[in-house]
CSV table of C-alpha atoms in Angstrom, one decimal:
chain,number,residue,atom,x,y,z
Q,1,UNK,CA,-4.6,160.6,65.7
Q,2,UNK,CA,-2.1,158.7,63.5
Q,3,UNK,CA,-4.2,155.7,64.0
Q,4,UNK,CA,-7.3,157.2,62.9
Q,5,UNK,CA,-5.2,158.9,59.6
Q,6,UNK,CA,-3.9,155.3,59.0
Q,7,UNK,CA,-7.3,154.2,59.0
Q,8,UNK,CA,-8.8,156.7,56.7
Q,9,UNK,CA,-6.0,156.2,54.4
Q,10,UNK,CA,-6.6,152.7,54.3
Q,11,UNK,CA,-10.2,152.8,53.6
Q,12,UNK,CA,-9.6,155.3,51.0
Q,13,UNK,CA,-7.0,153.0,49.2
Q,14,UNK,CA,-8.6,149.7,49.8
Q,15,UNK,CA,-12.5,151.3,49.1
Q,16,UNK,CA,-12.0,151.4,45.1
Q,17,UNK,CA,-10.5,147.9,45.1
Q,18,UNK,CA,-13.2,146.5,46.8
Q,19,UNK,CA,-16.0,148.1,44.9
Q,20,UNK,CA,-13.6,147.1,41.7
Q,21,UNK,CA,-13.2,143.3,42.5
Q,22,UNK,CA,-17.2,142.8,44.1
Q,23,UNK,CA,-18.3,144.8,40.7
Q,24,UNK,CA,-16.1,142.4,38.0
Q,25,UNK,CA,-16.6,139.2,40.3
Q,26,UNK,CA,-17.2,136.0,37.8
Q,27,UNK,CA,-17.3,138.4,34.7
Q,28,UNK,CA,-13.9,138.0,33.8
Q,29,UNK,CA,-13.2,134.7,31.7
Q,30,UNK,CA,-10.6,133.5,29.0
Q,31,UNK,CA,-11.9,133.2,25.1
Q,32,UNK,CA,-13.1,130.0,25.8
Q,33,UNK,CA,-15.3,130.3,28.5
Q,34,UNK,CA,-16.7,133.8,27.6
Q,35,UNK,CA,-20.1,134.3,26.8
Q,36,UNK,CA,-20.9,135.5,23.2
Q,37,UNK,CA,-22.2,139.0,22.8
Q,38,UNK,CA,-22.9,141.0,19.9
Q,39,UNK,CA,-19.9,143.9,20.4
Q,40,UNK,CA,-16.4,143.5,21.6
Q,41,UNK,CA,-14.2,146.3,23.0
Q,42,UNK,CA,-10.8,146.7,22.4
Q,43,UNK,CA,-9.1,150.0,25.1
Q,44,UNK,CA,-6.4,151.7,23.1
Q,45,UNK,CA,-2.9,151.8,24.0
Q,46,UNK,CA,0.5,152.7,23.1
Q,47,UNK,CA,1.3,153.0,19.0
Q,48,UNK,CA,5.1,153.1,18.3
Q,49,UNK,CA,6.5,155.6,16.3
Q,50,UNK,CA,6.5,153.7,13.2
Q,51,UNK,CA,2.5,153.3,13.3
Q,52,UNK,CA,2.7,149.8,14.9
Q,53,UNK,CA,0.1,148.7,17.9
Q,54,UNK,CA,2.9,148.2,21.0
Q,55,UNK,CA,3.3,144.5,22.3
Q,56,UNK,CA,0.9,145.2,25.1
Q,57,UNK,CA,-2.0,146.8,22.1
Q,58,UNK,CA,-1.0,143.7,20.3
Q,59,UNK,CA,-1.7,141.9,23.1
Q,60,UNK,CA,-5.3,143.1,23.2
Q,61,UNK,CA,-6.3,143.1,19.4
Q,62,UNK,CA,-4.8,139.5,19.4
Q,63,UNK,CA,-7.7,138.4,22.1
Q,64,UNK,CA,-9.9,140.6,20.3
Q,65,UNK,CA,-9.3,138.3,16.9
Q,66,UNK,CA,-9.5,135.2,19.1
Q,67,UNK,CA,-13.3,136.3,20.1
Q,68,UNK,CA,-13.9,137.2,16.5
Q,69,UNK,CA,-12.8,133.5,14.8
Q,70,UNK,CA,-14.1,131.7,17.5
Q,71,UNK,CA,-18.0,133.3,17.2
Q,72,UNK,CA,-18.0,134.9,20.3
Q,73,UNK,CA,-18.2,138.6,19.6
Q,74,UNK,CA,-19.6,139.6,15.6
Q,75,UNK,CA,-18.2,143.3,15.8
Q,76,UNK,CA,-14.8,144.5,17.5
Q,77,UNK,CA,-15.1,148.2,18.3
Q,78,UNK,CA,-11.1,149.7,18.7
Q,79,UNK,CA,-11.7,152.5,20.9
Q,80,UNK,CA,-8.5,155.1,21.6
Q,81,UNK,CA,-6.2,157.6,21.5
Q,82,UNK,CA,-6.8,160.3,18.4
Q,83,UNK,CA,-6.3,163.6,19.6
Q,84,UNK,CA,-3.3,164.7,17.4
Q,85,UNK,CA,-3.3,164.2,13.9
Q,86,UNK,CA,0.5,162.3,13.9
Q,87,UNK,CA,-1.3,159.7,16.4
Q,88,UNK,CA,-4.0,157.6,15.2
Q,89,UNK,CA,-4.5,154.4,18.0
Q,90,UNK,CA,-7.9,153.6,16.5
Q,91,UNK,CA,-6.2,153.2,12.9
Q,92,UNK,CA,-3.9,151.2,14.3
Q,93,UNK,CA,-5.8,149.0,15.8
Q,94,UNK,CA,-8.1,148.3,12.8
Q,95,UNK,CA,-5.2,147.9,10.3
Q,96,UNK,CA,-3.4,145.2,12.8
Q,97,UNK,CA,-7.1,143.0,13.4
Q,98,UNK,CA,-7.3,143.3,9.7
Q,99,UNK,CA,-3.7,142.1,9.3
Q,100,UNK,CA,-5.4,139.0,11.3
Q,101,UNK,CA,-8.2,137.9,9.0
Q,102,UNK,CA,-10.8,140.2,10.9
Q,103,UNK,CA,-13.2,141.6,8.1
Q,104,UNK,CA,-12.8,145.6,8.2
Q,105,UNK,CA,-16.5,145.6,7.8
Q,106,UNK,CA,-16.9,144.4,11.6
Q,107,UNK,CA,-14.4,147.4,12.6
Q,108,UNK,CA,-15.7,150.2,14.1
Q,109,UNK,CA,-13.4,152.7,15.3
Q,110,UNK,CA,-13.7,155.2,18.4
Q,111,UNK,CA,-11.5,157.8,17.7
Q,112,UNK,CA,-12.3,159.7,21.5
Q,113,UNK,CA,-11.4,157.1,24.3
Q,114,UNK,CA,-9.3,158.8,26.2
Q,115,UNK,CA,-9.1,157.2,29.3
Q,116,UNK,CA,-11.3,153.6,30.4
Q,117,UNK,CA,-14.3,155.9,31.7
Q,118,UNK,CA,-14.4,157.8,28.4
Q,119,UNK,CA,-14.5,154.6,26.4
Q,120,UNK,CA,-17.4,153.1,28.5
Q,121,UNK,CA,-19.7,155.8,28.5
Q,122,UNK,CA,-19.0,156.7,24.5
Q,123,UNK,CA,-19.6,152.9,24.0
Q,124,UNK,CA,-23.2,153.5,25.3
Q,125,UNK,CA,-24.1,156.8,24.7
Q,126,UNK,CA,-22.3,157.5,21.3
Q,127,UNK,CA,-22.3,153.7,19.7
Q,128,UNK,CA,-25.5,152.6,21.3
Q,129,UNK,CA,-23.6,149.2,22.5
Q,130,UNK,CA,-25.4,148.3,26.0
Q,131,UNK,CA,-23.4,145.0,26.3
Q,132,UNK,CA,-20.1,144.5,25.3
Q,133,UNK,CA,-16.9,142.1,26.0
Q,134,UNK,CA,-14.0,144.1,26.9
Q,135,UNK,CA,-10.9,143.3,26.2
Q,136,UNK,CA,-7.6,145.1,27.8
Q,137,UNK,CA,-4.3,143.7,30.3
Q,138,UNK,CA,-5.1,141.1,33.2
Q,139,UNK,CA,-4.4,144.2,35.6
Q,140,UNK,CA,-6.7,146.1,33.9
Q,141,UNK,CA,-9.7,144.1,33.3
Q,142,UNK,CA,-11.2,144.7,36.9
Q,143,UNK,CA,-11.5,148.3,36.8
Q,144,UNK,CA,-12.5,147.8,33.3
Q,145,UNK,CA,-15.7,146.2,34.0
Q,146,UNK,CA,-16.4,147.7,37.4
Q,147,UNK,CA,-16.2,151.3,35.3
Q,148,UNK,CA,-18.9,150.3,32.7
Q,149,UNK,CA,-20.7,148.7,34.8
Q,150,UNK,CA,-21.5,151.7,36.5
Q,151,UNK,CA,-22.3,154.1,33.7
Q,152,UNK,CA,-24.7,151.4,32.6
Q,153,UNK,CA,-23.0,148.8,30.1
Q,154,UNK,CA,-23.5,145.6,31.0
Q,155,UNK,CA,-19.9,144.6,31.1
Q,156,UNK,CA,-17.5,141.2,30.8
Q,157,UNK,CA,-13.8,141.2,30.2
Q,158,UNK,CA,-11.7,138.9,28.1
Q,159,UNK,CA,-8.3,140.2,28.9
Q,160,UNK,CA,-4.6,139.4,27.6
Q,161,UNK,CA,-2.6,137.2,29.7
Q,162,UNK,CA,0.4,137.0,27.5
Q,163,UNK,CA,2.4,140.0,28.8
Q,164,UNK,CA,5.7,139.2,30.5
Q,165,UNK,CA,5.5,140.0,34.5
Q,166,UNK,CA,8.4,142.8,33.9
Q,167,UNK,CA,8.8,146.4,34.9
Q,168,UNK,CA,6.6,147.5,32.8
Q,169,UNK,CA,3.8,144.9,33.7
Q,170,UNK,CA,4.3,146.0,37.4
Q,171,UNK,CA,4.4,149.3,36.8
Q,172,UNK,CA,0.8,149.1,35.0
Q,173,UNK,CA,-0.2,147.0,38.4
Q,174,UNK,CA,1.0,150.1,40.5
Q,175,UNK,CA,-0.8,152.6,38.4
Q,176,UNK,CA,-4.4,150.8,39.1
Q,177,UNK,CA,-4.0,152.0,43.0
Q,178,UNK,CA,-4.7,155.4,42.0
Q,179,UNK,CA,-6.9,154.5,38.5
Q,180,UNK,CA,-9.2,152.9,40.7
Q,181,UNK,CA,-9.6,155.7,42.9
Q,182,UNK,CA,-10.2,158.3,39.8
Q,183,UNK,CA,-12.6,155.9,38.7
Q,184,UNK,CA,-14.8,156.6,41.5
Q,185,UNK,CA,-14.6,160.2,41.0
Q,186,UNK,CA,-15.1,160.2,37.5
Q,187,UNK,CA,-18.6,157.7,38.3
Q,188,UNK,CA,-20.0,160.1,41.3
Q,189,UNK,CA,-19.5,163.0,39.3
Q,190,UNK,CA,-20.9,162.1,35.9
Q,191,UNK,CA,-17.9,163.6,34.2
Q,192,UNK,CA,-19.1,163.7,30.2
Q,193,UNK,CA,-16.2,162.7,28.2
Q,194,UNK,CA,-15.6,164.1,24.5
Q,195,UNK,CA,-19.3,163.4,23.1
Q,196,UNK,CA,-21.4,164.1,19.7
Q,197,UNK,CA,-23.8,162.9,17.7
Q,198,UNK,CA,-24.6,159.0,17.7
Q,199,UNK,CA,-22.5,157.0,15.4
Q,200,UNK,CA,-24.6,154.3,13.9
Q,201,UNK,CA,-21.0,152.2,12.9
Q,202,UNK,CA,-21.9,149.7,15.5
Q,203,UNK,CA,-25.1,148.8,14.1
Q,204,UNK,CA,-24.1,148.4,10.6
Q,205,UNK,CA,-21.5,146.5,11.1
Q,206,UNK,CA,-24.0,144.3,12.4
Q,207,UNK,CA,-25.8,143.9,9.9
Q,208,UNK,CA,-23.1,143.6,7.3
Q,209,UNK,CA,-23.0,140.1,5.6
């Protein structure tokens, strides 16, 4: 009986990681050998107090200007946290990328992406994006892709590698064990994350010169 709990349990933990890593295999690549697309997406994180992108946001939005400069995405779309009116991830995110020489034209800002499944499936339903690079943490980037590629966005990852291997980097490593676990729920059920009308942002910042 204990043996066959083990089991179970191990399945159920080591399932999601599996699915994860077979999903994201060869799709994840440094700025300089990843494929250009049209669209690259930034997942929101922590905003200090004073209105400033946390090192691990900066982190992101750094690669995210790398992919920019170097040709290989033509629109950044910042997708986060804007749920109270005091706490704005989105805005942060575009003022810091326009801080680094990123046009605010090609800045489209997704003010509902809660969590990595909401960002995926608003990135295709809401913002028409069917392709995109995304960009978050190293730890993050598997579940990252695996999550849009199953609610149908063609998915590659770009992450940050700068982030020291401290606590807090560990702690984010931990957290994936059960992240990758709700990401299967979220998948099978179809949960519908905050939606609305389409946003056509995307597809002018496309075409702006």
């Amino acid at each position: 009986m204990i043996v066959s709990t083990c089991i179970v349990a191990l399945v159920a933990l080591l399932g999601p990681w599996g699915l994860a890593g077979g999903l994201s295999a060869g799709r994840i690549h440094d700025v300089a050998d990843t494929e250009p697309r049209d669209v690259a997406i930034v997942l929101g994180a922590q905003v200090l107090p004073s209105g400033a992108p946390s090192a691990y946001l900066r982190g992101r939005l750094d690669v995210a200007a790398d992919l920019y400069r170097s040709g290989k995405a033509k629109v950044i779309l910042v997708s986060g946290d804007n749920r109270e009116t005091h706490y704005n991830e989105p805005k942060a995110m575009r003022d810091y990328l326009i801080s680094k020489g990123v046009p605010e034209a090609k800045i489209v800002e997704d003010f509902a992406g809660f969590d990595t499944y909401d960002t995926c499936v608003r990135a295709r339903r809401i913002f028409g994006v069917d392709r995109a690079i995304m960009v978050t943490q190293d730890y993050h980037e598997v579940r990252t892709v695996a999550t849009c590629r199953m609610t149908g966005l063609d998915a590659t990852g770009t992450p940050d590698r700068s982030q020291p291997r401290d606590k807090v980097w560990w702690k984010g490593w931990a957290r994936e064990f059960g992240a990758r676990g709700k990401m299967i729920i979220d998948v099978i059920s179809h949960r519908d994350p905050v939606l609305g009308k389409h946003e056509d942002g995307v597809e002018k910042a496309l075409k702006a010169a």
